Tab-separated table of C-alpha atoms and ligand atoms in Angstrom:
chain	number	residue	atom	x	y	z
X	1030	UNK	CA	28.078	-15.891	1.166
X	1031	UNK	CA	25.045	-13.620	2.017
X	1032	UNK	CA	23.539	-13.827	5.694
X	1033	UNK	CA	20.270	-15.742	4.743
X	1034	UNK	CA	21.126	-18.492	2.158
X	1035	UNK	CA	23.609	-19.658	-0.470
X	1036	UNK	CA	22.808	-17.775	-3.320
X	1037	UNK	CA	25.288	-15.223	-4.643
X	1038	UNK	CA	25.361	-11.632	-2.529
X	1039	UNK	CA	22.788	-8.923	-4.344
X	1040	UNK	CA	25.657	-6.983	-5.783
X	1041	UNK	CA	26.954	-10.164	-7.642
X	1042	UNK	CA	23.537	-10.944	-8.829
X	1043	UNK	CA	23.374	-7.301	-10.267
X	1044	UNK	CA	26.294	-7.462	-12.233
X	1045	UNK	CA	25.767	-10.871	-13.842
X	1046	UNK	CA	22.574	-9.547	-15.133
X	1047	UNK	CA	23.402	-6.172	-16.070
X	1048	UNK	CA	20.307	-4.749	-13.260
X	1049	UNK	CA	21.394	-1.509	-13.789
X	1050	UNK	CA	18.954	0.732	-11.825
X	1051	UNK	CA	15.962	2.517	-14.276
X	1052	UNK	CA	14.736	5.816	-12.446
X	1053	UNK	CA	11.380	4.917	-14.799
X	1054	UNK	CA	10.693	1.987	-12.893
X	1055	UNK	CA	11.402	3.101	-9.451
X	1056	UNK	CA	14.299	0.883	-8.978
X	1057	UNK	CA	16.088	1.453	-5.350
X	1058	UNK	CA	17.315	-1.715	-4.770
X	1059	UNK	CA	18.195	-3.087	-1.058
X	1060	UNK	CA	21.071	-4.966	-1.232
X	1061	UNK	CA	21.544	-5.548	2.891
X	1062	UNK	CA	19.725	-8.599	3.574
X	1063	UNK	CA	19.432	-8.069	6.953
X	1064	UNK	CA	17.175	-5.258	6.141
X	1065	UNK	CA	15.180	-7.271	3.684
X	1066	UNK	CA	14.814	-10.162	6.439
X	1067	UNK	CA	13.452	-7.044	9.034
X	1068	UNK	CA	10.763	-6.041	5.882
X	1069	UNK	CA	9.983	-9.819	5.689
X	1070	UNK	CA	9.796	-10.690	9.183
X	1071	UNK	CA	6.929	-7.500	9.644
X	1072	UNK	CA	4.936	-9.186	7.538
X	1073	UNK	CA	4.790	-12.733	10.471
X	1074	UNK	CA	4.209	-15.667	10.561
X	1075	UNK	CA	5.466	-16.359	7.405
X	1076	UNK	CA	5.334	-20.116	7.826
X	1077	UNK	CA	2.457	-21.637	5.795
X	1078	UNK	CA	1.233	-17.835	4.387
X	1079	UNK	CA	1.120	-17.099	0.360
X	1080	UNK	CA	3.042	-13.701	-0.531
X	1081	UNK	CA	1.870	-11.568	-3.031
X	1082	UNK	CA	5.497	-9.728	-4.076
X	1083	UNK	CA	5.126	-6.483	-6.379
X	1084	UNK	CA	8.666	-5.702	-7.760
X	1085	UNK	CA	11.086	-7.855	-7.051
X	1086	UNK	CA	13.622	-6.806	-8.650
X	1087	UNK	CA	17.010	-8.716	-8.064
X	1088	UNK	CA	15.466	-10.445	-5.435
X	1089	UNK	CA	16.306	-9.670	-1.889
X	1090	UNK	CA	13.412	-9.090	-0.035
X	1091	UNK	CA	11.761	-12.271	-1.938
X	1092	UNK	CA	14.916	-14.683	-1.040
X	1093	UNK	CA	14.389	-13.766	2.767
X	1094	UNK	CA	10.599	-14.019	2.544
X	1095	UNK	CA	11.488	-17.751	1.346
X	1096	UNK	CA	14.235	-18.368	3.821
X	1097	UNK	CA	11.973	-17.337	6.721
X	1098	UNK	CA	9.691	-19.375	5.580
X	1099	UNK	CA	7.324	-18.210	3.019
X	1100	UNK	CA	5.195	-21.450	1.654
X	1101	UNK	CA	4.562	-19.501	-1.627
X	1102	UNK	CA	5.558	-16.305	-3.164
X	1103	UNK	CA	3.717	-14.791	-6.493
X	1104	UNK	CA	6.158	-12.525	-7.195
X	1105	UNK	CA	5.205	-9.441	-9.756
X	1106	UNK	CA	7.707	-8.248	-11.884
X	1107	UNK	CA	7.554	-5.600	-15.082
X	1108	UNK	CA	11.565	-5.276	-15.521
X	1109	UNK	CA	12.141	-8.483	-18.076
X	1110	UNK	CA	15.857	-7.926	-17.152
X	1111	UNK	CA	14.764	-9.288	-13.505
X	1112	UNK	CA	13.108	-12.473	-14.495
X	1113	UNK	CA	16.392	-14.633	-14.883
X	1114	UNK	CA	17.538	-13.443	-11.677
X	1115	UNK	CA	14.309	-14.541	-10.274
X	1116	UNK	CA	14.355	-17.813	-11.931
X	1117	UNK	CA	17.774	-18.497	-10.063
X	1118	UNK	CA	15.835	-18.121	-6.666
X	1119	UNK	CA	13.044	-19.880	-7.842
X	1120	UNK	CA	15.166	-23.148	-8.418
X	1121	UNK	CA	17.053	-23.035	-5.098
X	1122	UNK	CA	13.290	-23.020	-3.528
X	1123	UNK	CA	11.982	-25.606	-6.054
X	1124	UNK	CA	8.224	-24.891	-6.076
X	1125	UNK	CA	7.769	-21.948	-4.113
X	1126	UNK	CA	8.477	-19.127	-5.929
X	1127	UNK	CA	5.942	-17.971	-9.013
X	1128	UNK	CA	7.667	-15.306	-11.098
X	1129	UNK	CA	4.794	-13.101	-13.020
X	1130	UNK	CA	6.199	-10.509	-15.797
X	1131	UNK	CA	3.767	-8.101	-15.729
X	1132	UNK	CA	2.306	-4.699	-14.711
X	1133	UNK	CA	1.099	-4.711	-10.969
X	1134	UNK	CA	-1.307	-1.841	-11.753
X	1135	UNK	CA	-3.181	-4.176	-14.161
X	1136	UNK	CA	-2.422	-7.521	-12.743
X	1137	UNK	CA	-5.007	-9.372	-11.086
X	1138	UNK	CA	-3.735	-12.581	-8.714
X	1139	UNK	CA	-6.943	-13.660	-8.283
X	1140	UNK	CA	-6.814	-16.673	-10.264
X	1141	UNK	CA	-3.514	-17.768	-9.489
X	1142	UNK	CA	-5.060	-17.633	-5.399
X	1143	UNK	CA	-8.012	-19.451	-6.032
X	1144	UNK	CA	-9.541	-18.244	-3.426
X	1145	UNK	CA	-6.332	-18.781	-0.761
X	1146	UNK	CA	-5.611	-16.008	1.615
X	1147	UNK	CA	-2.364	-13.897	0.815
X	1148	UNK	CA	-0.195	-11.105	2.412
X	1149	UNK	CA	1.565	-8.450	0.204
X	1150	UNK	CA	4.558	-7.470	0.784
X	1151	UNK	CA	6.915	-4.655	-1.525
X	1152	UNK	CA	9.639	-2.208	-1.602
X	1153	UNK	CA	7.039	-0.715	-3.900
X	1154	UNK	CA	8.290	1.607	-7.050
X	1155	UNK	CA	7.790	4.956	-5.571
X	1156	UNK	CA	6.208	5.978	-8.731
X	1157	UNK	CA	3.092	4.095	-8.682
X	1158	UNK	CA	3.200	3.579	-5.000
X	1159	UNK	CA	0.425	5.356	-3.619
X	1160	UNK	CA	-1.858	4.323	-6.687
X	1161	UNK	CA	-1.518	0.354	-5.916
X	1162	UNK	CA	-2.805	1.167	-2.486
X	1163	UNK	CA	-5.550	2.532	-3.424
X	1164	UNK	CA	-6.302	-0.193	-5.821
X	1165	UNK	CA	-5.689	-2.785	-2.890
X	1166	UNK	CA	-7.634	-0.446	-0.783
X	1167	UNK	CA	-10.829	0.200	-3.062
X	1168	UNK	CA	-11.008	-3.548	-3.804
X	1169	UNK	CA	-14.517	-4.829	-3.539
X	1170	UNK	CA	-15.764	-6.810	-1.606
X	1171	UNK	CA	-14.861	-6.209	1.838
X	1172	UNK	CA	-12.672	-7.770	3.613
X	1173	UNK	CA	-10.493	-8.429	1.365
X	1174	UNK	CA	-8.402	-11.267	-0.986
X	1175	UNK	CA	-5.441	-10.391	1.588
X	1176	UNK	CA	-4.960	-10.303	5.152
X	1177	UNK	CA	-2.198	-7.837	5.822
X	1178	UNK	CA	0.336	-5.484	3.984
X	1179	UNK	CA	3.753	-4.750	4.676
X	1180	UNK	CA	4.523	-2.060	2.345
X	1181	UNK	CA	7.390	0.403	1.992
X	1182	UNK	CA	7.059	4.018	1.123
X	1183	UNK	CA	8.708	7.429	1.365
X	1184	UNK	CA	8.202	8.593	4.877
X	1185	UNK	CA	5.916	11.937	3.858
X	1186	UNK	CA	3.124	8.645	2.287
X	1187	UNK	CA	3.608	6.589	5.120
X	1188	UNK	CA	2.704	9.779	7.159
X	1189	UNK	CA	0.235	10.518	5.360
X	1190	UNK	CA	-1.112	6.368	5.244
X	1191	UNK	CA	-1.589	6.491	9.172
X	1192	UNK	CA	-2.332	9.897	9.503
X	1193	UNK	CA	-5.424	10.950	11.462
X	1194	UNK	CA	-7.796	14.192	12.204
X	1195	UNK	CA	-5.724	16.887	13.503
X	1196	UNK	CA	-2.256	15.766	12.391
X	1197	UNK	CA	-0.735	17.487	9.764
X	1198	UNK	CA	-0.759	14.892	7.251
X	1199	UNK	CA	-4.093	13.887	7.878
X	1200	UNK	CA	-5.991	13.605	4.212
X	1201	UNK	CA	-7.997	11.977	1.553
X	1202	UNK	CA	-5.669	8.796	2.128
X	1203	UNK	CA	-5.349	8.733	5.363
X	1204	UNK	CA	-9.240	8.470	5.547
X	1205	UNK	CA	-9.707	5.630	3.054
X	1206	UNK	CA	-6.496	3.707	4.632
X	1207	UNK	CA	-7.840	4.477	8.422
X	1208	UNK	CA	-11.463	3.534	7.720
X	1209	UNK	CA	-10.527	0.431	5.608
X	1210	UNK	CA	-7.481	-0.747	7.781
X	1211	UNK	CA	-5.539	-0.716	10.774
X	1212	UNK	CA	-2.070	1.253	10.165
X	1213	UNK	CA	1.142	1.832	11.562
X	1214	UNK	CA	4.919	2.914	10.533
X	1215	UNK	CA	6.931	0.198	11.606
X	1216	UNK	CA	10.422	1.500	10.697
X	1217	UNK	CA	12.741	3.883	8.720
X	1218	UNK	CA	15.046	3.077	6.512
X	1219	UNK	CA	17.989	5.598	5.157
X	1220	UNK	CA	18.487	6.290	1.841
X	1221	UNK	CA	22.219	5.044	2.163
X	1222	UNK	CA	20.841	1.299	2.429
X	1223	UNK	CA	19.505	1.777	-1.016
X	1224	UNK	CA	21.512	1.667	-4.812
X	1225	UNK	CA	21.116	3.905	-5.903
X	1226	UNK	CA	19.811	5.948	-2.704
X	1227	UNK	CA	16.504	7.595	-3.700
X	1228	UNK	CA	16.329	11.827	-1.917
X	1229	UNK	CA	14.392	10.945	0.771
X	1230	UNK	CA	13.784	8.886	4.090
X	1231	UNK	CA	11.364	5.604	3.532
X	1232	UNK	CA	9.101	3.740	5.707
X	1233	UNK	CA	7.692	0.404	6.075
X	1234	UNK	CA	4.433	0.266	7.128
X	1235	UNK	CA	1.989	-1.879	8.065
X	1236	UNK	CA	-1.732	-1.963	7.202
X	1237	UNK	CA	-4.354	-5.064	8.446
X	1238	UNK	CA	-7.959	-4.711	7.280
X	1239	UNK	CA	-10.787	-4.132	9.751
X	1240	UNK	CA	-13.017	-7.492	9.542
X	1241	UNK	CA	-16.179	-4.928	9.903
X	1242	UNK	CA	-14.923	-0.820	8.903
X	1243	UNK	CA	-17.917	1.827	9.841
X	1244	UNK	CA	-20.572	1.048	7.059
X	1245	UNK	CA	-20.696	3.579	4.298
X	1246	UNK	CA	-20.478	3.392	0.336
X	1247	UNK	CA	-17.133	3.731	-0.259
X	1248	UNK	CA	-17.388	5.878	-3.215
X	1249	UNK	CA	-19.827	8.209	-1.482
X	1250	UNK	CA	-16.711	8.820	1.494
X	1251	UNK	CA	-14.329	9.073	-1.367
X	1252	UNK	CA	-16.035	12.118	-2.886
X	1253	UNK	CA	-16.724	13.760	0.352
X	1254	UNK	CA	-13.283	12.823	1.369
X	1255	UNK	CA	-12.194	14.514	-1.603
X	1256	UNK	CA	-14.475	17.121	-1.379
X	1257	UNK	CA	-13.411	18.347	2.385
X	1258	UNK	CA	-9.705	18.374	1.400
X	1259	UNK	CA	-9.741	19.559	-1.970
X	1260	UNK	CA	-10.071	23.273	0.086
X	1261	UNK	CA	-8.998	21.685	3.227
X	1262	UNK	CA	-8.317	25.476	5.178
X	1263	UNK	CA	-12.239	26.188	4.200
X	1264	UNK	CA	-15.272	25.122	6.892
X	1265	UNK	CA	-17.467	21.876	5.342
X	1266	UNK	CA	-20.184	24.685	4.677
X	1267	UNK	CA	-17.818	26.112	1.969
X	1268	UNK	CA	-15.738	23.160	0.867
X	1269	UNK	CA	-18.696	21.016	0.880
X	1270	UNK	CA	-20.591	22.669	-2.041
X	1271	UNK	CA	-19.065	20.916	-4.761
X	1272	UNK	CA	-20.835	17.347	-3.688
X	1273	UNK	CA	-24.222	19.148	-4.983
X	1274	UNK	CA	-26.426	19.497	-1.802
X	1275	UNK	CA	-26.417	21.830	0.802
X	1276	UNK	CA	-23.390	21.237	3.095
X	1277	UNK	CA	-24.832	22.764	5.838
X	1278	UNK	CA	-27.732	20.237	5.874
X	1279	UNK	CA	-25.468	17.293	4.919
X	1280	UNK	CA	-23.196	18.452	7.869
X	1281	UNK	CA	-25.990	18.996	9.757
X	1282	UNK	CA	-28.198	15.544	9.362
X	1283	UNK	CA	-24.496	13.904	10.312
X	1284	UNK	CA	-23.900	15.620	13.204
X	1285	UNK	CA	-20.870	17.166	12.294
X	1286	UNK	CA	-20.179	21.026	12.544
X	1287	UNK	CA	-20.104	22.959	8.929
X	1288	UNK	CA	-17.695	25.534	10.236
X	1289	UNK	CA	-15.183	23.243	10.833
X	1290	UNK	CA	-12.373	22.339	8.202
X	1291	UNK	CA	-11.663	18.944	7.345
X	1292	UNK	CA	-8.409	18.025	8.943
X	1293	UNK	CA	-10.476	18.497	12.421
X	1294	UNK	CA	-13.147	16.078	11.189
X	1295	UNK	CA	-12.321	11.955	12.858
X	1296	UNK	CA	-13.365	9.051	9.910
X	1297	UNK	CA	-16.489	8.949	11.800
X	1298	UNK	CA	-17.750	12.019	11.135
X	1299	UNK	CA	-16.642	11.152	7.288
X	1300	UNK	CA	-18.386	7.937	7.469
X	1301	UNK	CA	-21.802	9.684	8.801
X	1302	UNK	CA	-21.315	12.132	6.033
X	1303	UNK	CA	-21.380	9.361	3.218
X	1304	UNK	CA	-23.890	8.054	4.442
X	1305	UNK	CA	-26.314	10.958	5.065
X	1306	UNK	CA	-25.196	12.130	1.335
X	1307	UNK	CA	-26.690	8.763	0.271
X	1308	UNK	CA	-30.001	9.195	1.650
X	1309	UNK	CA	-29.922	13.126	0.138
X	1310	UNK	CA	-28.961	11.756	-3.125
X	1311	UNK	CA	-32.102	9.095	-2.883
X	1312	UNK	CA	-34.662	11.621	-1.652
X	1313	UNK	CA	-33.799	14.197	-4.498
X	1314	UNK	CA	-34.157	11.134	-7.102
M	2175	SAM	C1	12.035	-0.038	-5.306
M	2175	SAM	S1	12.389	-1.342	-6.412
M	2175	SAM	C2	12.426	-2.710	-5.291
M	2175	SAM	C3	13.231	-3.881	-5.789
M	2175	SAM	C4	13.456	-5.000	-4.782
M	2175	SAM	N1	12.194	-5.534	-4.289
M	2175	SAM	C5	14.294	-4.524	-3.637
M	2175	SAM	O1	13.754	-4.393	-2.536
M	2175	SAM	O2	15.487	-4.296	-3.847
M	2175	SAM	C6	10.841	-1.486	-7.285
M	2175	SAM	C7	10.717	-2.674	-8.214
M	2175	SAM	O3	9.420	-2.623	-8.830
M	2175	SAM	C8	9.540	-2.928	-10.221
M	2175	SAM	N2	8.403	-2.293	-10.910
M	2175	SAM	C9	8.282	-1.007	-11.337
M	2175	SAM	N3	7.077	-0.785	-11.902
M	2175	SAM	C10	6.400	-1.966	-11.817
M	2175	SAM	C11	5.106	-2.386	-12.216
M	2175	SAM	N4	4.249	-1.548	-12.810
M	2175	SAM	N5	4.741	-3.671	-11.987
M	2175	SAM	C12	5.599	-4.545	-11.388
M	2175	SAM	N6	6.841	-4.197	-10.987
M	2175	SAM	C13	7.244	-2.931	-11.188
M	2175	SAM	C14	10.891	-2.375	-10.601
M	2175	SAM	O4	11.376	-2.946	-11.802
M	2175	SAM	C15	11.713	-2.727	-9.352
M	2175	SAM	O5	12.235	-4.017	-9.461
């Protein structure tokens, strides 16, 4: 019997349904569920809160979200293989547990939420990992249809998810995640804990959105984001060009210095620069 209920232990469940891993879905599957309960249990309280699951895979991180708890877990799955796993949890927590089989990149929950607030939580596929951030992160409007993510990663994302000005890792994503949300790593996890174990370290971090972030368009900080860091060992005044205007003035107007590089520059400085873009953009129209 597994630590956290009744149903069979993860291994057991794998071989009855043949859950061999696919490297083309990202499957590293955590079979220790006391590790999945420590994923679940970042994501608290758990009592009363909807869980938006992408991946589930055999299961374990969605049985301990429902034995700590969870009222309700939409759980996303594109492995067909998974789904009668799934549907094995689903009847031991009769009416909690809504299996989806379907692409999380595509897949929108907003009808099944009606409107109800939801946390998402995932041992995400590494392979599409940072790409259903961003979606979650670029999702309009602001705040958000959830409250809070608990999401693992390879450490060298989650490094680069909290990373700020004058850190190594600090970048495009750690602008749009820093701006947009509160972040931090919570924990590692070794490779070993995983079948099969992927090459690297992972980390499970947590992101809650700011209520109010700096205003800016968020498109406009995207491009200058990706502007500043596309030659990120350049000064603004150089890597700046390709937004079009004159980087020194842009830099200038926002009070930020054109010969420095963009890993020096804080989200503020960003933000100012979106928005002075803006008003360049209007005046030239
Ligand atoms: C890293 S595994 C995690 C599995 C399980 N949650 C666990 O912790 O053991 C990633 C899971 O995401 C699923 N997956 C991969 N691509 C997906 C997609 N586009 N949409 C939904 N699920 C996907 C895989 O089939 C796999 O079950």
């Amino acid at each position: 019997m597994s630590a956290i209920d009744d149903l069979p232990p993860l291994r057991e469940v794998i071989r009855q349904h043949a859950l061999s891993a696919r490297k083309s879905l990202g499957q590293n599957f955590l079979l220790d569920l006391n590790l999945t309960a420590r994923i679940a249990r970042a994501a608290a309280p758990l009592d009363d809160s909807t869980i938006v699951e992408i991946g589930p895979g055999p299961g374990g991180l969605t049985r301990a979200l429902l034995a700590l708890g969870a009222r309700r877990v939409i759980a996303i799955e594109h492995d067909e293989r998974a789904i009668p796993a799934l549907q094995d949890i689903s009847a031991r927590y009769p009416g909690r547990l809504e299996i989806v089989h379907g692409d999380a990149m595509t897949f929108d929950p907003g009808p099944l939420l009606a409107g109800e607030r939801a946390k998402i939580v995932a041992n995400l596929p590494y392979n599409i990992a940072t790409q259903l951030l961003i979606n979650w992160l670029t999702t309009e409007p602001w705040p958000p249809w959830y409250d809070m993510m608990v999401l693992m990663f390879q450490r060298e994302v989650g490094e680069r998810i909290v990373a700020h000005e004058d850190e190594e890792a600090y970048g495009r994503l750690g602008v749009l995640a820093n701006w947009r949300c509160e972040t931090k790593i919570l924990f590692d996890i070794a490779p070993s804990a995983f079948v099969p174990p992927p090459k690297v370290t992972s980390s499970v971090v947590r992101l809650k959105p700011r209520a109010e972030p700096l205003r800016c368009d968020r498109r406009l900080l995207e491009q200058v984001a990706a502007s500043a860091f596309g030659q990120r060992r350049k000064m603004l005044r150089q890597s700046l060009k390709s937004l079009g205007v004159d980087p020194a003035r842009l830099a200038q107007a926002a009070g930020v210095d054109a010969t420095r590089r963009a890993e020096t520059i804080p989200i503020s400085g960003f933000v100012a620069m979106a928005r002075e873009l803006a008003d360049i953009r209007k005046q030239a129209e």
